[in-house]
Amino acid sequence: MAKFQSLQEAVRDNLRDEDTVAFEGFTHLIPHAAAHEAIRQGRKDLTLIRMTPDIIYDQMIGMGLAKKVVFSYAGNPGVGLLRRMRDAIENSWPRAIETVEHSHAAMANAYEAGAAGLPCAVFRGYRGAGLRDVNPEIRSVTCPFTGEELAAVPAHRPDVTFIHAQKASRRGDVLIEGIIGVQKEAVLAARRSVVTVEEIVEDFDDLHPNLCVLPHWAITSIAHVPGGAHPSYTHGYYERDNASYLEWDKVSADRDLFTQWMRTNVLEAGPEAFAERVKGL
Amino acid sequence: MAMITDFTPNEMMTIAASRALSNKDVCFVGIGAPSAACNVARLTHAPDITLIYESGTIGTAPNVLPLSIGDGELCETALTTVSVPEMFRYWLQGGRISIGFLGAAQIDRFGNINTTVIGDYNKPKVRLPGGGGAPEIATSCKEVFITMKQATRGMVEKIDFYTSFGHGDGGDHRRRLGITTKGPTLLITDLALWKPDPETKEFNVVSLHPGVTREQVQDTCGWKVHFSDHLEETPPPSELELTTLRELQARTERAHGGKKGS
């Protein structure tokens, strides 16, 4: 049953050291504010799952929160590589991290299997792909009806999933609009879920019947954080701050500059700073 | 239509790639260079082409090129936007995509692509972003087009990692792995058009872009290049094609504040 909390409380109550956690979002609706709160609270030894780890995972890895990353595309979207994640993989700075690499199809299927309560996902994939040789979690099964060999990967079952969404109703139902990515599956696959929202409205009485709505009883905690996806965007509220993604490429290129940026913009800031950051976007 | 001679190799590449697409195609658009080509096709000779991006947008018609694969512009101009699991399961794996359009960091003569690592996987010299949707785009789309700029460090004798499978070691390698789709059928570079030999599946140069020599193609390619016996010259960009591309890039640059988009 969704509980309305401050972001500090929601992270404190739902994210523990050594958890397997997904902060999901597919370019759109990336839960930046929630990730920054996790960094401020200094969680450690996390296993991070994400289809498209971008700036927030770069920040969490660079701050030493992660021991392992499960992913399918690690880049700064439209800009280039993730420099902090590369530094961890290539030079073990600030610590060594383990990586488990999949394709998008595998990750999407693994979340869906987790949401469906299945132990694994079965799909037609990885044929001829090199990832089969470096990721022992990629196996195969034979269809009992046709004999076709199909790829199998374990279901994603995060301890907790964090997402950002447009609206919550007073009852705690959540509406997600636009590019919805894999967020519904990531929430339903997880034991606990935390949703940050732009706005809390009275009710959802007038919504189109087929919209992407997560019922209040499928969510653990909701925090009202306007601008909480910045510099990602929230469809209907503010646009993607492309300049910040470009700036990140410079900030993340240097360890000292990165550490200083994190101190000023994350460690010494709070969730309320996000509303200011999206003004004019 | 007037033909022009004042164009860059990159413009020729994008325009040559756009010509390979038609109105009846359902095209899964990869991040990078393919996006410009697909949208030039849509804005010139193929207004009814269906463009699909892996963020879930089906039948999208962006006015400016997206900076990322999940820009709001893609969703706002799409016929519909589905979830990412639905995109990969029903639309891609379901066999509903005619062309997968990919870029590459490294490619070999059989159209195998590496976008994962330079060097050893466990001790990489450069950790690249990885495959994203490409491993399954390469095997589930009916055929695959690839576009990239020629350079010896990109077009190599042996790729460091098989991110997505092209024709493997050539010949019937795809069939032997149970892959029923055609795989890479066209490679568009800034210098030439390449097609796989029907038997060996090695990419051969079938058309040189205007003013390009065989030596230039060989000098920027890491393997010994085979040229078709019926080598053609790619028609230069038409005024419409070039104007469409340049206006699209100018709109994009204005929208993204100096960044060209992909």
Coordinates of C-alpha atoms in Angstrom, one line a residue:
Chain A
M1 CA 0.0 0.0 0.0
A2 CA 1.6 3.2 -1.2
K3 CA 2.8 5.5 1.6
F4 CA 3.5 9.2 1.0
Q5 CA 6.9 10.0 2.4
S6 CA 9.7 12.5 1.9
L7 CA 12.4 11.3 -0.5
Q8 CA 14.8 11.0 2.5
E9 CA 12.4 8.7 4.3
A10 CA 11.6 6.7 1.2
V11 CA 15.2 6.0 0.5
R12 CA 16.1 5.3 4.1
D13 CA 13.2 2.8 4.5
N14 CA 13.6 1.0 1.2
L15 CA 17.2 0.9 0.1
R16 CA 19.8 -1.1 2.1
D17 CA 23.4 -1.8 1.8
E18 CA 24.1 -4.8 -0.6
D19 CA 20.6 -4.5 -2.2
T20 CA 20.0 -5.3 -5.8
V21 CA 18.3 -2.1 -7.1
A22 CA 17.0 -0.8 -10.3
F23 CA 16.7 3.0 -11.0
E24 CA 14.8 2.6 -14.3
G25 CA 13.9 5.1 -17.1
F26 CA 14.6 5.0 -20.8
T27 CA 16.1 8.4 -21.6
H28 CA 12.7 9.8 -20.3
L29 CA 11.7 9.9 -16.6
I30 CA 15.1 9.0 -15.2
P31 CA 14.9 9.1 -11.4
H32 CA 17.8 11.5 -10.8
A33 CA 16.6 12.9 -7.5
A34 CA 16.2 9.4 -6.0
A35 CA 19.6 8.4 -7.1
H36 CA 21.1 11.6 -5.6
E37 CA 19.4 10.8 -2.3
A38 CA 20.9 7.3 -2.3
I39 CA 24.3 8.9 -2.8
R40 CA 23.8 11.3 0.0
Q41 CA 22.7 8.5 2.3
G42 CA 25.9 6.7 1.4
R43 CA 24.5 3.3 0.5
K44 CA 27.2 0.7 -0.3
D45 CA 27.9 -2.6 -2.1
L46 CA 24.8 -2.2 -4.3
T47 CA 24.1 -4.3 -7.4
L48 CA 22.7 -1.8 -9.9
I49 CA 20.4 -3.0 -12.7
R50 CA 19.5 -0.8 -15.6
M51 CA 18.9 -1.2 -19.4
T52 CA 20.6 2.1 -20.1
P53 CA 22.9 3.1 -17.3
D54 CA 23.6 6.8 -17.9
I55 CA 24.5 9.8 -15.8
I56 CA 23.0 8.6 -12.5
Y57 CA 24.8 5.2 -12.6
D58 CA 28.0 7.0 -13.7
Q59 CA 27.5 9.2 -10.5
M60 CA 26.7 6.2 -8.2
I61 CA 29.7 4.2 -9.6
G62 CA 32.0 7.2 -9.3
M63 CA 31.0 7.7 -5.7
G64 CA 31.7 4.1 -4.9
L65 CA 28.2 2.8 -4.2
A66 CA 28.2 -0.1 -6.6
K67 CA 29.9 -3.4 -6.5
K68 CA 28.2 -4.8 -9.6
V69 CA 26.3 -3.4 -12.6
V70 CA 23.8 -5.4 -14.8
F71 CA 23.1 -3.6 -18.0
S72 CA 22.7 -3.6 -21.8
Y73 CA 23.8 -0.1 -23.0
A74 CA 26.2 2.1 -21.0
G75 CA 26.4 5.5 -22.6
N76 CA 25.7 9.2 -22.1
P77 CA 22.7 9.2 -24.6
G78 CA 23.6 11.2 -27.7
V79 CA 26.9 12.4 -26.2
G80 CA 29.3 9.4 -25.8
L81 CA 30.7 7.1 -23.2
L82 CA 30.3 6.9 -19.4
R83 CA 33.6 8.1 -18.1
R84 CA 33.2 7.2 -14.4
M85 CA 31.9 3.7 -15.3
R86 CA 34.8 3.3 -17.7
D87 CA 37.3 4.4 -15.0
A88 CA 35.9 1.8 -12.6
I89 CA 36.0 -1.0 -15.3
E90 CA 39.4 0.0 -16.8
N91 CA 41.2 1.3 -13.7
S92 CA 39.2 0.1 -10.6
W93 CA 38.6 3.7 -9.5
P94 CA 37.2 4.3 -7.0
R95 CA 36.8 0.6 -6.7
A96 CA 36.6 -2.4 -9.0
I97 CA 33.1 -3.3 -10.2
E98 CA 31.7 -6.5 -11.6
T99 CA 29.7 -6.2 -14.8
V100 CA 27.0 -8.5 -16.2
E101 CA 26.2 -7.5 -19.7
H102 CA 23.1 -8.3 -21.7
S103 CA 21.2 -7.1 -24.8
H104 CA 18.2 -4.8 -24.5
A105 CA 15.9 -7.7 -25.6
A106 CA 17.3 -9.9 -22.7
M107 CA 16.9 -7.1 -20.1
A108 CA 13.4 -6.3 -21.2
N109 CA 12.4 -9.9 -21.1
A110 CA 14.1 -10.4 -17.7
Y111 CA 12.1 -7.6 -16.2
E112 CA 8.9 -8.9 -17.7
A113 CA 9.6 -12.4 -16.4
G114 CA 10.3 -10.9 -12.9
A115 CA 6.9 -9.0 -13.1
A116 CA 5.2 -12.3 -14.2
G117 CA 6.7 -14.2 -11.3
L118 CA 8.7 -16.5 -13.5
P119 CA 12.2 -17.7 -12.7
C120 CA 13.6 -17.0 -16.2
A121 CA 12.8 -15.4 -19.5
V122 CA 12.8 -17.2 -22.8
F123 CA 13.2 -15.5 -26.1
R124 CA 14.8 -15.7 -29.6
G125 CA 18.0 -13.9 -29.1
Y126 CA 21.8 -13.8 -28.8
R127 CA 22.3 -15.9 -31.9
G128 CA 25.9 -15.6 -32.9
A129 CA 26.4 -12.9 -30.3
G130 CA 29.7 -12.6 -28.3
L131 CA 27.9 -11.9 -25.0
R132 CA 27.1 -15.6 -24.8
D133 CA 30.8 -16.3 -24.3
V134 CA 31.4 -13.8 -21.5
N135 CA 28.1 -13.9 -19.6
P136 CA 27.5 -17.3 -18.0
E137 CA 23.9 -16.3 -17.2
I138 CA 23.0 -16.5 -20.9
R139 CA 21.8 -20.1 -21.4
S140 CA 19.5 -21.8 -23.8
V141 CA 16.4 -24.0 -23.6
T142 CA 14.8 -26.2 -26.2
C143 CA 11.1 -25.6 -27.0
P144 CA 9.3 -28.8 -26.0
F145 CA 6.8 -28.4 -28.9
T146 CA 8.9 -27.3 -31.9
G147 CA 12.5 -28.2 -30.8
E148 CA 13.7 -24.6 -31.5
E149 CA 16.6 -23.6 -29.3
L150 CA 15.8 -20.3 -27.5
A151 CA 17.9 -18.1 -25.3
A152 CA 17.1 -18.1 -21.5
V153 CA 18.2 -15.6 -18.9
P154 CA 17.3 -15.3 -15.2
A155 CA 14.4 -13.1 -14.3
H156 CA 15.2 -9.7 -12.7
R157 CA 14.0 -9.6 -9.1
P158 CA 15.3 -6.3 -7.6
D159 CA 15.0 -5.8 -3.9
V160 CA 13.8 -2.3 -4.8
T161 CA 13.0 -0.3 -7.9
F162 CA 13.0 3.5 -8.1
I163 CA 11.1 5.3 -10.9
H164 CA 9.9 8.8 -11.7
A165 CA 6.4 9.5 -13.0
Q166 CA 4.1 12.4 -13.9
K167 CA 1.3 12.1 -11.3
A168 CA 0.1 10.3 -8.2
S169 CA -3.5 10.5 -7.0
R170 CA -4.2 11.2 -3.3
R171 CA -4.8 7.5 -2.9
G172 CA -1.4 6.7 -4.3
D173 CA -2.1 5.4 -7.8
V174 CA 0.6 6.4 -10.3
L175 CA 0.3 7.6 -13.9
I176 CA 3.2 7.2 -16.4
E177 CA 2.9 8.8 -19.8
G178 CA 5.0 9.1 -22.9
I179 CA 8.0 6.8 -23.4
I180 CA 7.1 4.4 -20.7
G181 CA 10.2 2.2 -21.1
V182 CA 10.4 -0.8 -18.8
Q183 CA 9.2 1.0 -15.6
K184 CA 6.0 -0.9 -15.1
E185 CA 7.8 -4.2 -15.3
A186 CA 10.6 -3.0 -13.1
V187 CA 8.2 -2.0 -10.4
L188 CA 6.2 -5.2 -10.5
A189 CA 9.4 -7.3 -10.6
A190 CA 10.7 -5.7 -7.4
R191 CA 10.0 -6.6 -3.8
R192 CA 9.7 -2.8 -2.9
S193 CA 9.2 0.2 -5.1
V194 CA 9.6 3.9 -4.7
V195 CA 8.1 6.4 -7.1
T196 CA 8.9 10.1 -7.3
V197 CA 6.3 12.2 -9.0
E198 CA 5.9 15.7 -10.4
E199 CA 2.5 16.3 -9.0
I200 CA -0.1 14.9 -6.7
V201 CA -3.7 15.3 -7.9
E202 CA -7.0 14.7 -6.2
D203 CA -8.0 11.6 -8.2
F204 CA -7.7 9.8 -11.6
D205 CA -11.4 9.8 -12.4
D206 CA -11.2 11.4 -15.8
L207 CA -8.3 9.4 -17.3
H208 CA -8.5 7.4 -20.5
P209 CA -9.1 3.7 -19.5
N210 CA -6.0 2.4 -21.3
L211 CA -3.3 4.6 -19.8
C212 CA -0.3 3.2 -18.0
V213 CA -1.4 3.3 -14.3
L214 CA 0.2 1.5 -11.4
P215 CA -2.4 0.9 -8.6
H216 CA -1.5 2.1 -5.1
W217 CA -1.4 -1.4 -3.7
A218 CA 1.5 -2.3 -6.1
I219 CA 3.7 0.5 -4.9
T220 CA 5.6 0.8 -1.5
S221 CA 6.4 4.5 -1.3
I222 CA 5.6 7.8 -3.2
A223 CA 7.6 11.0 -2.8
H224 CA 6.6 14.4 -4.3
V225 CA 9.7 15.7 -6.1
P226 CA 9.0 18.3 -8.8
G227 CA 11.7 18.3 -11.4
G228 CA 13.0 14.9 -10.0
A229 CA 14.0 13.6 -13.4
H230 CA 16.3 16.5 -14.4
P231 CA 18.4 16.6 -16.6
S232 CA 16.2 13.9 -18.1
Y233 CA 12.7 15.0 -18.9
T234 CA 9.1 14.5 -17.9
H235 CA 6.7 14.4 -20.8
G236 CA 4.1 17.2 -20.3
Y237 CA 6.2 19.1 -17.7
Y238 CA 9.7 20.0 -18.9
E239 CA 12.1 19.1 -21.7
R240 CA 15.3 17.3 -21.7
D241 CA 18.2 19.5 -20.6
N242 CA 20.6 18.5 -23.3
A243 CA 23.2 21.1 -22.2
S244 CA 23.6 19.2 -18.9
Y245 CA 24.2 16.0 -20.7
L246 CA 27.0 17.7 -22.7
E247 CA 28.4 19.3 -19.6
W248 CA 28.5 15.9 -17.8
D249 CA 30.9 14.7 -20.5
K250 CA 33.4 17.3 -19.3
V251 CA 32.7 17.0 -15.5
S252 CA 33.0 13.2 -15.6
A253 CA 36.3 13.3 -17.6
D254 CA 38.3 14.3 -14.5
R255 CA 38.3 12.6 -11.1
D256 CA 38.8 15.9 -9.1
L257 CA 36.3 17.9 -11.1
F258 CA 33.8 15.0 -10.7
T259 CA 34.3 14.9 -6.9
Q260 CA 33.9 18.6 -6.6
W261 CA 30.8 18.6 -8.8
M262 CA 29.2 15.9 -6.7
R263 CA 29.9 17.7 -3.5
T264 CA 28.3 21.0 -4.7
N265 CA 25.4 19.5 -6.6
V266 CA 24.5 16.4 -4.8
L267 CA 26.1 16.0 -1.3
E268 CA 25.4 19.6 -0.3
A269 CA 22.0 19.9 -2.1
G270 CA 18.6 18.3 -1.5
P271 CA 15.6 17.0 -3.4
E272 CA 14.1 20.5 -3.3
A273 CA 16.9 21.8 -5.7
F274 CA 15.3 19.9 -8.6
A275 CA 12.3 22.2 -9.0
E276 CA 14.6 25.1 -9.5
R277 CA 16.7 23.2 -12.1
V278 CA 13.8 22.7 -14.5
K279 CA 12.5 26.3 -14.4
G280 CA 12.5 27.5 -18.0
L281 CA 12.8 24.1 -19.6
Chain B
M1 CA 16.3 17.6 -61.1
A2 CA 19.5 19.6 -60.9
M3 CA 22.6 17.6 -59.8
I4 CA 25.1 19.4 -57.6
T5 CA 28.8 18.8 -57.1
D6 CA 29.3 20.8 -53.9
F7 CA 28.7 18.2 -51.1
T8 CA 30.7 16.5 -48.4
P9 CA 31.5 12.7 -48.2
N10 CA 29.3 12.6 -45.0
E11 CA 26.4 14.1 -46.9
M12 CA 26.8 11.7 -49.7
M13 CA 26.8 8.8 -47.2
T14 CA 23.6 9.9 -45.6
I15 CA 21.9 10.5 -48.9
A16 CA 23.0 7.2 -50.4
A17 CA 21.7 5.5 -47.3
S18 CA 18.4 7.2 -47.5
R19 CA 17.9 6.0 -51.1
A20 CA 18.0 2.4 -50.0
L21 CA 14.7 2.9 -48.0
S22 CA 11.2 2.8 -49.5
N23 CA 7.7 3.7 -48.6
K24 CA 6.8 0.1 -47.8
D25 CA 9.6 -0.4 -45.3
V26 CA 9.2 -0.7 -41.5
C27 CA 12.6 0.4 -40.3
F28 CA 14.1 -0.1 -36.8
V29 CA 16.4 2.9 -36.5
G30 CA 19.7 2.5 -34.7
I31 CA 21.4 5.2 -32.7
G32 CA 23.9 7.4 -34.6
A33 CA 24.2 7.9 -38.4
P34 CA 21.2 5.8 -39.4
S35 CA 18.7 8.2 -37.9
A36 CA 19.6 11.0 -40.3
A37 CA 19.4 8.8 -43.3
C38 CA 16.0 7.3 -42.3
N39 CA 14.6 10.8 -41.8
V40 CA 15.9 12.1 -45.1
A41 CA 14.2 9.2 -46.8
R42 CA 11.0 10.0 -45.0
L43 CA 11.2 13.7 -46.0
T44 CA 12.0 13.0 -49.7
H45 CA 11.0 9.9 -51.6
A46 CA 9.5 7.7 -48.8
P47 CA 6.9 9.8 -46.9
D48 CA 5.0 6.6 -45.9
I49 CA 8.0 4.7 -44.4
T50 CA 7.4 3.5 -40.8
L51 CA 10.3 4.5 -38.5
I52 CA 10.6 2.7 -35.2
Y53 CA 13.0 3.6 -32.4
E54 CA 13.8 1.1 -29.6
S55 CA 12.4 3.4 -27.0
G56 CA 9.0 2.2 -28.2
T57 CA 7.9 4.9 -30.6
I58 CA 6.2 3.4 -33.7
G59 CA 5.6 5.4 -36.9
T60 CA 7.5 8.5 -35.6
A61 CA 8.1 11.6 -37.8
P62 CA 10.5 13.9 -35.9
N63 CA 10.9 17.4 -37.2
V64 CA 14.4 17.5 -35.8
L65 CA 16.8 14.6 -35.3
P66 CA 16.7 13.2 -31.8
L67 CA 19.8 13.7 -29.6
S68 CA 19.0 10.5 -27.8
I69 CA 17.0 7.4 -28.8
G70 CA 14.2 8.4 -26.4
D71 CA 13.7 12.2 -27.1
G72 CA 10.2 13.5 -26.5
E73 CA 10.0 14.6 -30.1
L74 CA 9.9 10.9 -31.1
C75 CA 7.0 10.2 -28.9
E76 CA 5.0 13.3 -29.7
T77 CA 5.2 12.6 -33.5
A78 CA 4.6 8.9 -33.3
L79 CA 1.5 7.0 -34.2
T80 CA 1.8 5.1 -30.9
T81 CA 4.3 4.5 -28.2
V82 CA 4.6 1.1 -26.6
S83 CA 6.6 -0.3 -23.7
V84 CA 10.2 -1.5 -24.3
P85 CA 9.4 -5.1 -23.6
E86 CA 6.5 -4.9 -26.1
M87 CA 8.8 -3.3 -28.7
F88 CA 11.4 -6.1 -28.4
R89 CA 8.9 -9.0 -28.1
Y90 CA 5.9 -8.3 -30.4
W91 CA 7.4 -6.0 -33.0
L92 CA 11.1 -7.0 -33.3
Q93 CA 11.1 -10.7 -32.3
G94 CA 7.6 -11.0 -33.9
G95 CA 9.2 -10.5 -37.3
R96 CA 7.4 -7.3 -38.1
I97 CA 10.4 -5.2 -39.0
S98 CA 11.7 -5.2 -42.6
I99 CA 15.0 -3.3 -42.1
G100 CA 17.2 -2.9 -39.2
F101 CA 19.5 0.1 -39.7
L102 CA 22.7 0.0 -37.6
G103 CA 25.9 2.0 -37.2
A104 CA 29.2 0.4 -36.1
A105 CA 32.4 1.2 -34.2
Q106 CA 34.2 -1.8 -35.8
I107 CA 33.1 -4.0 -38.7
D108 CA 34.7 -6.8 -40.6
R109 CA 34.3 -8.0 -44.2
F110 CA 31.3 -10.2 -43.3
G111 CA 29.3 -7.4 -41.7
N112 CA 29.9 -8.5 -38.1
I113 CA 29.8 -5.5 -35.8
N114 CA 31.6 -4.6 -32.6
T115 CA 30.3 -1.8 -30.4
T116 CA 31.3 -3.4 -27.1
V117 CA 35.0 -3.2 -26.3
I118 CA 38.3 -2.4 -28.0
G119 CA 40.8 -4.9 -26.7
D120 CA 40.1 -7.9 -24.5
Y121 CA 36.6 -8.1 -23.0
N122 CA 37.9 -8.6 -19.5
K123 CA 40.7 -6.1 -19.7
P124 CA 39.4 -3.6 -22.3
K125 CA 41.5 -0.9 -23.7
V126 CA 38.3 1.1 -24.4
R127 CA 35.0 0.1 -22.9
L128 CA 32.4 1.1 -25.5
P129 CA 28.7 1.5 -24.6
G130 CA 27.7 -2.0 -25.7
G131 CA 25.1 -3.6 -27.9
G132 CA 21.8 -2.2 -26.7
G133 CA 19.2 -3.6 -29.1
A134 CA 21.7 -4.5 -31.8
P135 CA 22.3 -8.3 -31.1
E136 CA 18.6 -9.0 -31.8
I137 CA 18.1 -6.3 -34.5
A138 CA 20.8 -8.1 -36.4
T139 CA 19.0 -11.4 -36.4
S140 CA 15.2 -10.6 -36.1
C141 CA 14.9 -7.9 -38.8
K142 CA 14.3 -9.3 -42.3
E143 CA 17.5 -7.6 -43.5
V144 CA 20.1 -5.2 -42.1
F145 CA 21.7 -2.1 -43.5
I146 CA 24.9 -0.7 -42.0
T147 CA 26.3 2.8 -42.3
M148 CA 29.7 4.1 -41.1
K149 CA 32.6 6.3 -42.1
Q150 CA 35.5 4.4 -43.6
A151 CA 38.7 4.3 -41.5
T152 CA 41.3 1.5 -41.0
R153 CA 40.6 1.4 -37.3
G154 CA 36.9 0.9 -37.9
M155 CA 37.0 -1.5 -40.9
V156 CA 39.2 -4.2 -39.6
E157 CA 40.5 -7.7 -40.5
K158 CA 39.2 -9.1 -37.2
I159 CA 36.8 -7.4 -34.8
D160 CA 37.6 -7.5 -31.1
F161 CA 34.1 -8.6 -30.0
Y162 CA 31.0 -10.0 -31.9
T163 CA 28.4 -7.6 -30.6
S164 CA 26.0 -8.4 -33.4
F165 CA 26.3 -11.2 -35.9
G166 CA 26.5 -10.4 -39.6
H167 CA 27.5 -13.3 -41.8
G168 CA 30.0 -14.8 -39.2
D169 CA 32.8 -16.5 -41.1
G170 CA 30.8 -16.1 -44.3
G171 CA 29.0 -18.6 -46.6
D172 CA 26.0 -20.2 -44.8
H173 CA 27.2 -19.4 -41.3
R174 CA 23.9 -17.7 -40.4
R175 CA 21.8 -20.7 -41.6
R176 CA 24.0 -23.0 -39.6
L177 CA 23.2 -21.1 -36.4
G178 CA 19.5 -21.3 -37.1
I179 CA 19.1 -17.7 -38.2
T180 CA 16.5 -17.4 -40.9
T181 CA 16.8 -13.7 -41.8
K182 CA 19.1 -12.3 -44.5
G183 CA 21.4 -10.3 -42.2
P184 CA 23.5 -7.4 -43.6
T185 CA 22.7 -6.8 -47.3
L186 CA 24.0 -3.3 -47.7
L187 CA 26.9 -1.3 -46.3
I188 CA 26.9 2.5 -47.0
T189 CA 30.1 4.4 -46.3
D190 CA 31.2 7.9 -47.0
L191 CA 33.1 6.5 -50.0
A192 CA 31.1 3.7 -51.5
L193 CA 28.2 1.2 -51.5
W194 CA 29.1 -2.4 -50.6
K195 CA 27.0 -5.6 -51.0
P196 CA 27.8 -9.1 -49.9
D197 CA 28.9 -11.6 -52.5
P198 CA 26.0 -14.1 -52.9
E199 CA 28.2 -17.1 -52.1
T200 CA 31.0 -16.0 -49.8
K201 CA 29.0 -13.2 -48.1
E202 CA 32.1 -11.0 -48.1
F203 CA 31.2 -7.3 -48.7
N204 CA 32.3 -6.1 -52.2
V205 CA 32.3 -2.6 -53.4
V206 CA 29.5 -2.2 -56.0
S207 CA 29.4 1.6 -56.4
L208 CA 31.9 4.4 -55.8
H209 CA 30.6 7.8 -54.8
P210 CA 31.4 10.6 -57.3
G211 CA 35.1 11.4 -57.4
V212 CA 36.2 8.6 -55.1
T213 CA 39.0 6.3 -56.3
R214 CA 39.6 2.6 -55.6
E215 CA 42.8 3.5 -53.8
Q216 CA 40.9 5.8 -51.4
V217 CA 38.6 2.9 -50.5
Q218 CA 41.5 0.5 -50.0
D219 CA 43.5 3.0 -48.0
T220 CA 40.7 3.4 -45.4
C221 CA 39.9 -0.3 -45.1
G222 CA 41.8 -2.8 -43.0
W223 CA 41.1 -5.8 -45.3
K224 CA 41.9 -6.5 -49.0
V225 CA 39.0 -4.9 -50.8
H226 CA 37.2 -6.7 -53.6
F227 CA 35.5 -4.5 -56.2
S228 CA 32.6 -5.7 -58.2
D229 CA 33.1 -6.5 -61.9
H230 CA 30.2 -4.2 -62.6
L231 CA 31.4 -1.3 -60.5
E232 CA 29.1 1.7 -60.8
E233 CA 29.2 5.3 -59.7
T234 CA 26.7 6.5 -57.1
P235 CA 24.6 9.4 -58.5
P236 CA 25.5 12.6 -56.7
P237 CA 22.9 14.1 -54.3
S238 CA 20.0 15.9 -56.0
E239 CA 19.2 19.4 -55.0
L240 CA 16.1 18.2 -53.1
E241 CA 18.1 15.6 -51.2
L242 CA 20.8 17.9 -50.2
T243 CA 18.5 20.7 -49.2
T244 CA 16.4 18.4 -47.2
L245 CA 19.4 17.0 -45.3
R246 CA 20.9 20.5 -44.7
E247 CA 17.7 21.9 -43.5
L248 CA 17.1 19.0 -41.2
Q249 CA 20.6 19.4 -39.7
A250 CA 20.1 23.1 -39.3
R251 CA 16.8 22.7 -37.5
T252 CA 18.4 20.0 -35.3
E253 CA 21.3 22.2 -34.4
R254 CA 19.0 25.1 -33.4
A255 CA 16.9 22.7 -31.3
H256 CA 19.8 21.1 -29.5
G257 CA 21.9 24.2 -29.1
G258 CA 24.8 23.4 -31.3
K259 CA 24.7 19.6 -31.1
K260 CA 23.8 17.8 -34.4
G261 CA 21.7 14.9 -33.1
S262 CA 21.8 11.3 -34.4

